[in-house]
Coordinates of C-alpha atoms and ligand atoms in Angstrom, one line a residue:
Chain F
M21 CA 134.2 162.8 107.6
K22 CA 133.9 162.7 103.8
Y23 CA 131.5 160.3 102.2
T24 CA 132.8 158.7 99.0
P25 CA 130.1 156.9 97.0
K26 CA 131.5 153.6 95.7
L27 CA 130.0 151.3 93.2
L28 CA 130.8 147.6 93.6
T29 CA 132.8 146.4 90.7
K30 CA 134.2 143.2 92.0
N31 CA 132.2 141.2 94.4
V32 CA 134.3 139.7 97.2
N33 CA 131.2 138.1 98.8
T34 CA 130.5 135.5 96.1
S35 CA 132.9 133.0 94.7
T36 CA 133.6 132.7 91.1
T37 CA 133.6 128.9 91.0
H38 CA 131.1 127.7 88.4
P39 CA 128.2 125.9 90.2
L40 CA 128.4 123.0 87.7
K41 CA 132.0 122.5 88.4
E42 CA 131.3 122.4 92.1
F43 CA 128.5 120.0 91.5
A44 CA 130.7 117.7 89.5
I45 CA 133.5 117.8 92.1
L46 CA 131.1 117.1 94.9
T47 CA 129.1 114.3 93.3
G48 CA 132.2 112.8 91.9
G49 CA 134.1 112.9 95.1
I50 CA 131.3 111.8 97.4
L51 CA 130.0 109.1 95.0
G52 CA 133.5 107.9 94.5
A53 CA 134.2 107.7 98.2
L54 CA 130.9 106.0 98.8
I55 CA 131.5 103.4 96.1
L56 CA 135.0 102.8 97.7
V57 CA 133.5 102.4 101.1
Y58 CA 130.8 100.1 99.7
V59 CA 133.3 97.9 97.9
L60 CA 135.6 97.8 100.9
L61 CA 132.8 96.9 103.3
G62 CA 131.7 94.3 100.8
F63 CA 135.0 92.7 100.9
V64 CA 135.2 92.9 104.7
L65 CA 131.8 91.2 104.8
E66 CA 132.8 88.6 102.3
W67 CA 136.1 87.6 103.9
V68 CA 135.8 88.6 107.5
V69 CA 132.3 88.8 108.7
V70 CA 130.2 86.3 106.7
P71 CA 132.5 83.3 107.2
H72 CA 132.1 83.8 110.9
I73 CA 128.4 84.0 111.1
P74 CA 127.4 80.9 113.1
Q75 CA 124.8 78.6 111.6
S76 CA 122.4 79.3 114.4
V77 CA 122.3 83.0 113.6
E78 CA 121.7 82.1 109.9
R79 CA 118.9 79.7 110.9
S80 CA 117.0 82.4 112.9
L81 CA 117.6 84.9 110.1
G82 CA 116.0 82.3 107.8
E83 CA 112.9 82.1 110.0
L84 CA 112.5 85.9 109.5
F85 CA 112.2 85.4 105.8
L86 CA 110.3 82.3 105.8
G87 CA 107.1 83.9 107.0
N88 CA 106.4 84.8 103.4
Y89 CA 106.7 81.3 102.1
A90 CA 104.4 79.1 104.1
V91 CA 105.2 75.4 103.9
E92 CA 102.3 73.4 102.5
D93 CA 103.5 69.9 102.3
S94 CA 102.1 68.8 99.0
P95 CA 103.2 65.6 97.1
E96 CA 104.8 68.0 94.5
R97 CA 107.0 69.7 97.1
Q98 CA 108.1 66.3 98.5
Y99 CA 109.0 65.1 95.0
L100 CA 111.1 68.2 94.4
Q101 CA 112.6 68.0 97.9
G102 CA 113.6 64.4 96.9
I103 CA 115.6 65.8 94.0
L104 CA 117.2 68.4 96.2
D105 CA 118.1 65.8 98.9
R106 CA 119.8 63.6 96.3
L107 CA 122.0 66.6 95.3
V108 CA 122.7 67.5 98.9
E109 CA 124.1 64.0 99.6
H110 CA 126.9 64.8 97.1
E111 CA 127.4 68.3 98.4
P112 CA 130.7 68.4 100.3
S113 CA 130.0 71.3 102.6
Q114 CA 126.5 70.4 103.5
T115 CA 125.8 71.7 106.9
L116 CA 122.4 73.3 106.6
D117 CA 119.0 71.6 106.7
Y118 CA 118.0 72.4 103.1
Q119 CA 114.4 73.0 102.5
L120 CA 112.6 73.6 99.2
H121 CA 109.5 75.8 98.8
V122 CA 107.4 76.5 95.9
E123 CA 106.1 80.1 95.4
E124 CA 102.9 80.4 93.3
S125 CA 104.1 83.3 91.2
P126 CA 104.5 83.6 87.4
M127 CA 108.0 85.0 87.8
V128 CA 110.8 82.9 86.6
N129 CA 113.1 82.8 89.6
A130 CA 114.8 80.7 92.2
M131 CA 116.2 82.1 95.4
A132 CA 118.5 81.0 98.2
L133 CA 117.3 82.4 101.5
P134 CA 119.3 82.4 104.8
G135 CA 118.9 79.2 106.7
G136 CA 119.0 76.8 103.8
H137 CA 115.7 77.6 102.2
I138 CA 115.4 77.4 98.5
V139 CA 112.4 79.1 96.9
L140 CA 111.3 78.0 93.4
Y141 CA 108.8 80.1 91.6
R142 CA 106.0 78.5 89.6
G143 CA 107.1 80.4 86.5
L144 CA 110.4 78.6 86.6
L145 CA 108.9 75.2 87.4
D146 CA 106.6 75.5 84.4
R147 CA 109.5 76.0 82.1
V148 CA 111.6 73.1 83.3
E149 CA 111.3 69.9 81.3
S150 CA 113.8 67.4 82.8
E151 CA 114.9 66.5 86.2
N152 CA 118.5 67.1 85.2
E153 CA 118.0 70.8 84.3
L154 CA 116.1 71.3 87.5
A155 CA 119.0 69.7 89.4
M156 CA 121.3 72.1 87.6
I157 CA 119.2 75.1 88.9
L158 CA 119.1 73.6 92.4
G159 CA 122.8 73.0 92.3
H160 CA 123.3 76.6 91.4
E161 CA 121.3 77.7 94.4
L162 CA 123.3 75.2 96.6
G163 CA 126.4 76.9 95.3
H164 CA 125.1 80.2 96.6
F165 CA 124.7 78.6 100.0
A166 CA 128.2 77.0 99.9
E167 CA 129.7 80.4 99.1
R168 CA 127.3 82.1 101.5
H169 CA 126.3 84.6 98.9
H170 CA 122.9 85.0 100.4
L171 CA 124.4 86.4 103.5
I172 CA 126.8 88.6 101.6
G173 CA 124.0 90.0 99.6
L174 CA 122.0 90.7 102.8
G175 CA 125.0 92.4 104.4
R176 CA 125.6 94.6 101.3
G177 CA 122.0 95.6 101.2
L178 CA 122.2 96.6 104.8
V179 CA 125.4 98.6 104.2
L180 CA 123.8 100.4 101.3
L181 CA 120.7 101.3 103.4
V182 CA 122.8 102.6 106.3
L183 CA 125.1 104.6 104.1
S184 CA 122.4 106.3 102.1
A185 CA 120.1 106.9 105.0
T186 CA 122.7 108.4 107.3
L187 CA 124.5 110.6 104.8
L188 CA 121.6 111.8 102.7
G189 CA 118.6 111.5 104.9
D190 CA 115.4 111.5 103.0
Q191 CA 116.6 113.4 100.0
S192 CA 115.0 110.7 97.9
G193 CA 116.4 111.9 94.6
I194 CA 120.0 111.7 95.6
T195 CA 119.5 108.4 97.5
Q196 CA 118.0 106.9 94.4
F197 CA 120.9 108.2 92.3
L198 CA 123.3 106.6 94.8
Q199 CA 121.5 103.4 94.9
D200 CA 121.4 103.1 91.1
S201 CA 125.1 103.8 90.9
L202 CA 125.9 101.2 93.6
A203 CA 123.6 98.7 91.9
T204 CA 125.9 98.9 88.9
V205 CA 128.8 98.0 91.2
E206 CA 126.8 95.3 92.8
S207 CA 125.9 93.6 89.5
R208 CA 129.7 93.4 88.8
F209 CA 130.0 91.4 92.0
S210 CA 127.0 89.2 91.3
Q211 CA 128.1 88.4 87.7
R212 CA 131.2 86.9 89.2
Q213 CA 129.3 85.1 91.9
E214 CA 126.8 83.6 89.4
Q215 CA 129.6 82.2 87.3
Q216 CA 131.2 80.8 90.4
V217 CA 128.1 78.9 91.4
D218 CA 127.2 77.8 87.9
E219 CA 130.5 76.0 88.0
F220 CA 129.6 74.6 91.4
G221 CA 126.2 73.4 90.1
L222 CA 127.8 71.7 87.1
H223 CA 130.3 69.7 89.3
L224 CA 127.5 68.7 91.6
L225 CA 125.4 67.6 88.7
Q226 CA 128.2 65.3 87.5
K227 CA 128.8 63.9 91.0
T228 CA 125.1 63.2 91.5
Y229 CA 124.1 61.8 88.1
Q230 CA 127.6 60.8 86.7
H231 CA 126.8 62.8 83.6
V232 CA 125.9 66.4 82.8
A233 CA 123.1 66.1 80.3
G234 CA 120.6 68.9 80.6
A235 CA 123.0 71.3 82.3
T236 CA 122.4 74.0 79.7
D237 CA 118.9 73.1 78.6
F238 CA 117.1 75.6 80.7
F239 CA 119.2 78.5 79.7
E240 CA 119.0 77.6 76.1
R241 CA 115.2 77.5 76.3
I242 CA 114.7 80.8 78.0
Q243 CA 117.2 82.6 75.7
K244 CA 114.5 82.7 73.1
E245 CA 111.9 84.2 75.4
D246 CA 110.8 87.8 75.7
P247 CA 113.1 89.4 78.2
E248 CA 110.4 91.8 79.3
G249 CA 107.8 89.4 80.6
P250 CA 108.0 87.2 83.7
L251 CA 111.6 86.6 82.9
A252 CA 112.5 90.3 83.5
Y253 CA 113.9 89.6 87.0
F254 CA 115.8 86.6 85.9
F255 CA 117.6 88.6 83.2
A256 CA 118.3 91.5 85.5
S257 CA 120.0 89.5 88.2
H258 CA 121.9 86.9 86.2
P259 CA 124.4 86.9 83.4
S260 CA 122.7 86.6 80.0
P261 CA 121.6 82.9 79.3
A262 CA 123.8 82.8 76.2
N263 CA 126.9 83.6 78.2
R264 CA 126.0 81.0 80.7
V265 CA 125.5 78.3 78.1
D266 CA 128.9 79.2 76.5
F267 CA 130.6 79.2 79.9
L268 CA 129.1 75.8 80.9
N269 CA 129.9 74.2 77.6
E270 CA 133.5 75.3 77.9
L271 CA 133.6 73.8 81.4
I272 CA 132.0 70.6 80.2
S273 CA 134.5 70.1 77.4
S274 CA 137.5 71.0 79.4
A275 CA 136.5 68.6 82.2
H276 CA 135.4 65.9 79.7
Y277 CA 132.1 65.4 81.4
P278 CA 130.0 62.8 79.7
M279 CA 126.4 63.2 78.5
G280 CA 123.9 60.6 79.6
E281 CA 120.3 59.9 79.5
K282 CA 118.0 62.6 80.9
T283 CA 115.4 61.8 83.5
S284 CA 112.1 63.3 82.8
L285 CA 110.3 65.4 85.4
D286 CA 107.1 63.9 86.6
L287 CA 105.5 66.4 88.9
P288 CA 102.7 64.8 90.9
E289 CA 99.4 66.6 90.6
Chain O
M11 CA 113.5 104.8 88.2
L12 CA 110.7 107.3 88.1
D13 CA 112.1 108.9 91.2
L14 CA 115.5 109.3 89.6
A15 CA 114.0 110.8 86.4
L16 CA 112.0 113.3 88.5
F17 CA 115.2 114.2 90.4
L18 CA 117.2 114.8 87.2
I19 CA 114.4 116.9 85.7
L20 CA 114.0 119.0 88.8
L21 CA 117.8 119.4 89.0
T22 CA 117.9 120.6 85.4
I23 CA 115.0 123.0 85.8
G24 CA 116.4 124.2 89.0
Y25 CA 119.8 124.9 87.5
F26 CA 118.7 126.7 84.4
A27 CA 115.8 128.7 86.0
G28 CA 118.0 129.6 89.0
R29 CA 120.9 130.7 86.7
A30 CA 118.6 132.9 84.6
T31 CA 116.9 134.5 87.6
E32 CA 120.2 135.2 89.2
H33 CA 121.7 136.7 86.1
R34 CA 118.7 139.0 85.6
H35 CA 118.6 140.0 89.2
Y36 CA 122.3 140.9 89.3
K37 CA 121.9 143.0 86.2
S38 CA 119.0 144.9 87.7
I39 CA 120.9 145.3 91.0
L40 CA 123.9 146.8 89.3
L41 CA 121.8 149.3 87.4
R42 CA 119.8 150.4 90.4
E43 CA 122.9 150.7 92.5
K44 CA 124.4 153.0 90.0
A45 CA 121.2 155.1 89.9
S46 CA 121.0 155.4 93.6
L47 CA 124.7 156.1 94.2
H48 CA 124.0 159.8 95.0
L49 CA 122.2 158.9 98.3
P50 CA 124.8 158.2 101.0
T51 CA 123.9 155.2 103.1
V52 CA 126.2 154.9 106.1
T53 CA 126.3 152.8 109.2
S54 CA 127.5 155.7 111.4
K55 CA 125.3 156.9 114.2
M56 CA 126.7 160.4 113.9
L57 CA 123.9 162.8 113.1
P58 CA 124.2 166.1 111.4
E59 CA 123.6 169.1 113.7
V60 CA 120.0 168.9 114.9
D61 CA 119.1 172.4 113.7
Q62 CA 120.0 171.4 110.2
I63 CA 117.5 168.5 110.1
A64 CA 114.2 169.3 108.4
K65 CA 112.8 165.8 108.7
S66 CA 113.9 162.3 109.8
F67 CA 112.1 159.0 109.4
L68 CA 112.6 155.3 109.6
V69 CA 113.2 153.6 106.3
T70 CA 113.1 149.8 105.8
G71 CA 113.7 147.4 103.0
S72 CA 113.2 143.7 103.0
C73 CA 113.8 140.9 100.5
V74 CA 113.1 137.2 100.6
I75 CA 115.0 135.0 98.1
S76 CA 114.5 131.3 97.7
I77 CA 117.1 128.7 96.7
D78 CA 116.4 126.6 93.7
Y79 CA 116.5 122.8 93.6
F80 CA 119.9 122.6 92.1
K81 CA 121.4 124.8 94.9
R82 CA 119.6 122.8 97.5
I83 CA 121.2 119.6 96.2
L84 CA 124.6 121.3 96.0
A85 CA 124.1 122.3 99.6
V86 CA 123.2 118.8 100.7
L87 CA 126.3 117.5 99.1
R88 CA 128.4 120.3 100.6
N89 CA 126.9 119.5 104.0
I90 CA 128.6 116.1 104.0
I91 CA 132.1 117.3 103.5
G92 CA 132.0 120.9 104.7
G93 CA 133.6 123.9 103.3
R94 CA 132.5 127.2 101.7
M95 CA 128.8 127.0 101.0
T96 CA 129.3 128.8 97.6
A97 CA 125.8 127.9 96.5
Y98 CA 124.3 130.1 99.1
E99 CA 126.7 133.1 98.8
T100 CA 125.1 134.7 95.8
L101 CA 121.7 134.1 97.4
I102 CA 122.6 136.1 100.6
D103 CA 124.5 138.7 98.5
R104 CA 121.5 139.3 96.3
A105 CA 119.1 139.5 99.2
R106 CA 121.3 142.0 101.1
R107 CA 121.8 144.3 98.1
E108 CA 118.2 144.1 97.1
A109 CA 117.0 145.0 100.7
I110 CA 119.3 148.0 100.8
L111 CA 118.1 149.1 97.4
R112 CA 114.5 148.9 98.6
M113 CA 115.3 150.8 101.7
K114 CA 117.0 153.5 99.6
Y115 CA 114.0 153.7 97.4
E116 CA 111.8 154.3 100.4
A117 CA 114.2 157.2 101.4
L118 CA 113.7 159.0 98.1
G119 CA 113.9 162.8 98.6
S120 CA 116.1 162.6 101.7
H121 CA 119.8 163.5 101.8
I122 CA 121.3 160.7 103.8
I123 CA 120.5 157.4 105.5
V124 CA 122.4 157.0 108.8
N125 CA 122.6 154.1 111.2
T126 CA 121.9 151.5 108.5
R127 CA 121.5 148.0 109.9
V128 CA 121.1 144.8 108.1
E129 CA 119.5 141.7 109.6
T130 CA 118.8 138.3 108.3
A131 CA 116.5 135.4 109.0
S132 CA 116.1 132.1 107.3
I133 CA 112.6 131.2 106.4
F134 CA 112.2 127.5 105.9
S135 CA 109.9 124.7 106.7
S136 CA 111.9 121.5 107.1
A137 CA 114.0 122.1 104.1
S138 CA 115.3 118.5 104.3
Q139 CA 111.9 117.2 103.4
N140 CA 111.7 119.2 100.2
G141 CA 110.2 122.1 102.0
I142 CA 110.8 125.8 101.4
G143 CA 114.3 127.0 101.9
S144 CA 114.7 130.8 101.7
V145 CA 116.5 133.7 103.3
E146 CA 115.1 137.0 104.3
V147 CA 117.3 140.1 104.6
F148 CA 115.9 143.1 106.3
A149 CA 117.6 146.5 106.1
Y150 CA 116.7 149.6 108.1
G151 CA 118.0 153.0 108.8
T152 CA 117.2 156.6 109.5
A153 CA 116.6 158.8 106.5
I154 CA 117.4 162.4 107.0
K155 CA 116.2 165.4 105.0
L156 CA 118.2 168.5 105.6
K157 CA 117.1 172.1 105.6
K158 CA 119.9 172.8 103.1
K159 CA 122.1 170.4 101.3
L160 CA 125.4 169.3 103.0
Ligands
ZN301 ZN1 122.2 82.8 91.1

């Protein structure tokens, strides 16, 4: 047998695909597919699952969350609850037992939690000047309940968690990357939702007070504030206040809602 | 956010460092392969006539190569949909050729290496948890020095 020395000139054992190209195809494809799944599941949740979640389930879900917001029945809370109750009377789809809680935190935020719980943060209360603008904020949150956004949000969060955990395991970098991408998708959804419930809140304000004075006050005031401070969360999760003011003003003029006398807010000590 | 920044930095470092190392390694492999071309390395078990053999001894060469961060991420993504794990191909290829080269280096002075075998093992500690992910290739054979050249 004759031995022929042979130098490798072409390497059949390695592919010639550029690694960056492969990376682009893989991330693009997988990310695209995941976003698609996420969006589709989001719609399924919104239209199929969430409308059929019975109120009893929602109530027990709410109890899970409520552990963080202990109810201390102060005169202040009762006063605020009174404003909420007045709005609820005019809320057509009222089915839940709406409860208001005040969270002692400098953050400017209000939340709708499953089970009809509305959490107002101290930072927000401090910036509110009239009952009417507070009613607008509460009406907004009631809108989230009416549209069941709090459940949809919960479901989406769950989908995201399951998707990233099963597919990517604990590769924290990629998971983070994925979450950031999906958060962008999510904010598209939420912008639409926020507008929807701003409209709901405005109509409720008109039904309750027979005028809409103060509807835009709060947003106009915080517009001028530093977007980095306690307002950071508010700005991140909601459309810009300027946009909301414009949107509400447009609605007010097209519906010919009147402006009346504002009621001042007298928070009991 | 910090998580993501760290991820992107590691990815970039992994990519450029990995590419540079690979490029340099291949250049050196090609050069040394050319230089050691005169030493036949075969897998056959057929030995020259026993009375022609002056000396025979075991030669081994082993090489451990690690993946870089970029390749690991590429592999994680590839794991999801399946297909050719191209990110690992060059890794194995380099390790195999390097191991054979080292074995040949150990056989300097002999006339042929017969019965060459190549084995591989993965050395890793839970690579999914950002552990070590590398491959070892181990080559061994019997170097033979003849009384007179073939
Ligand atoms: Zn909202």
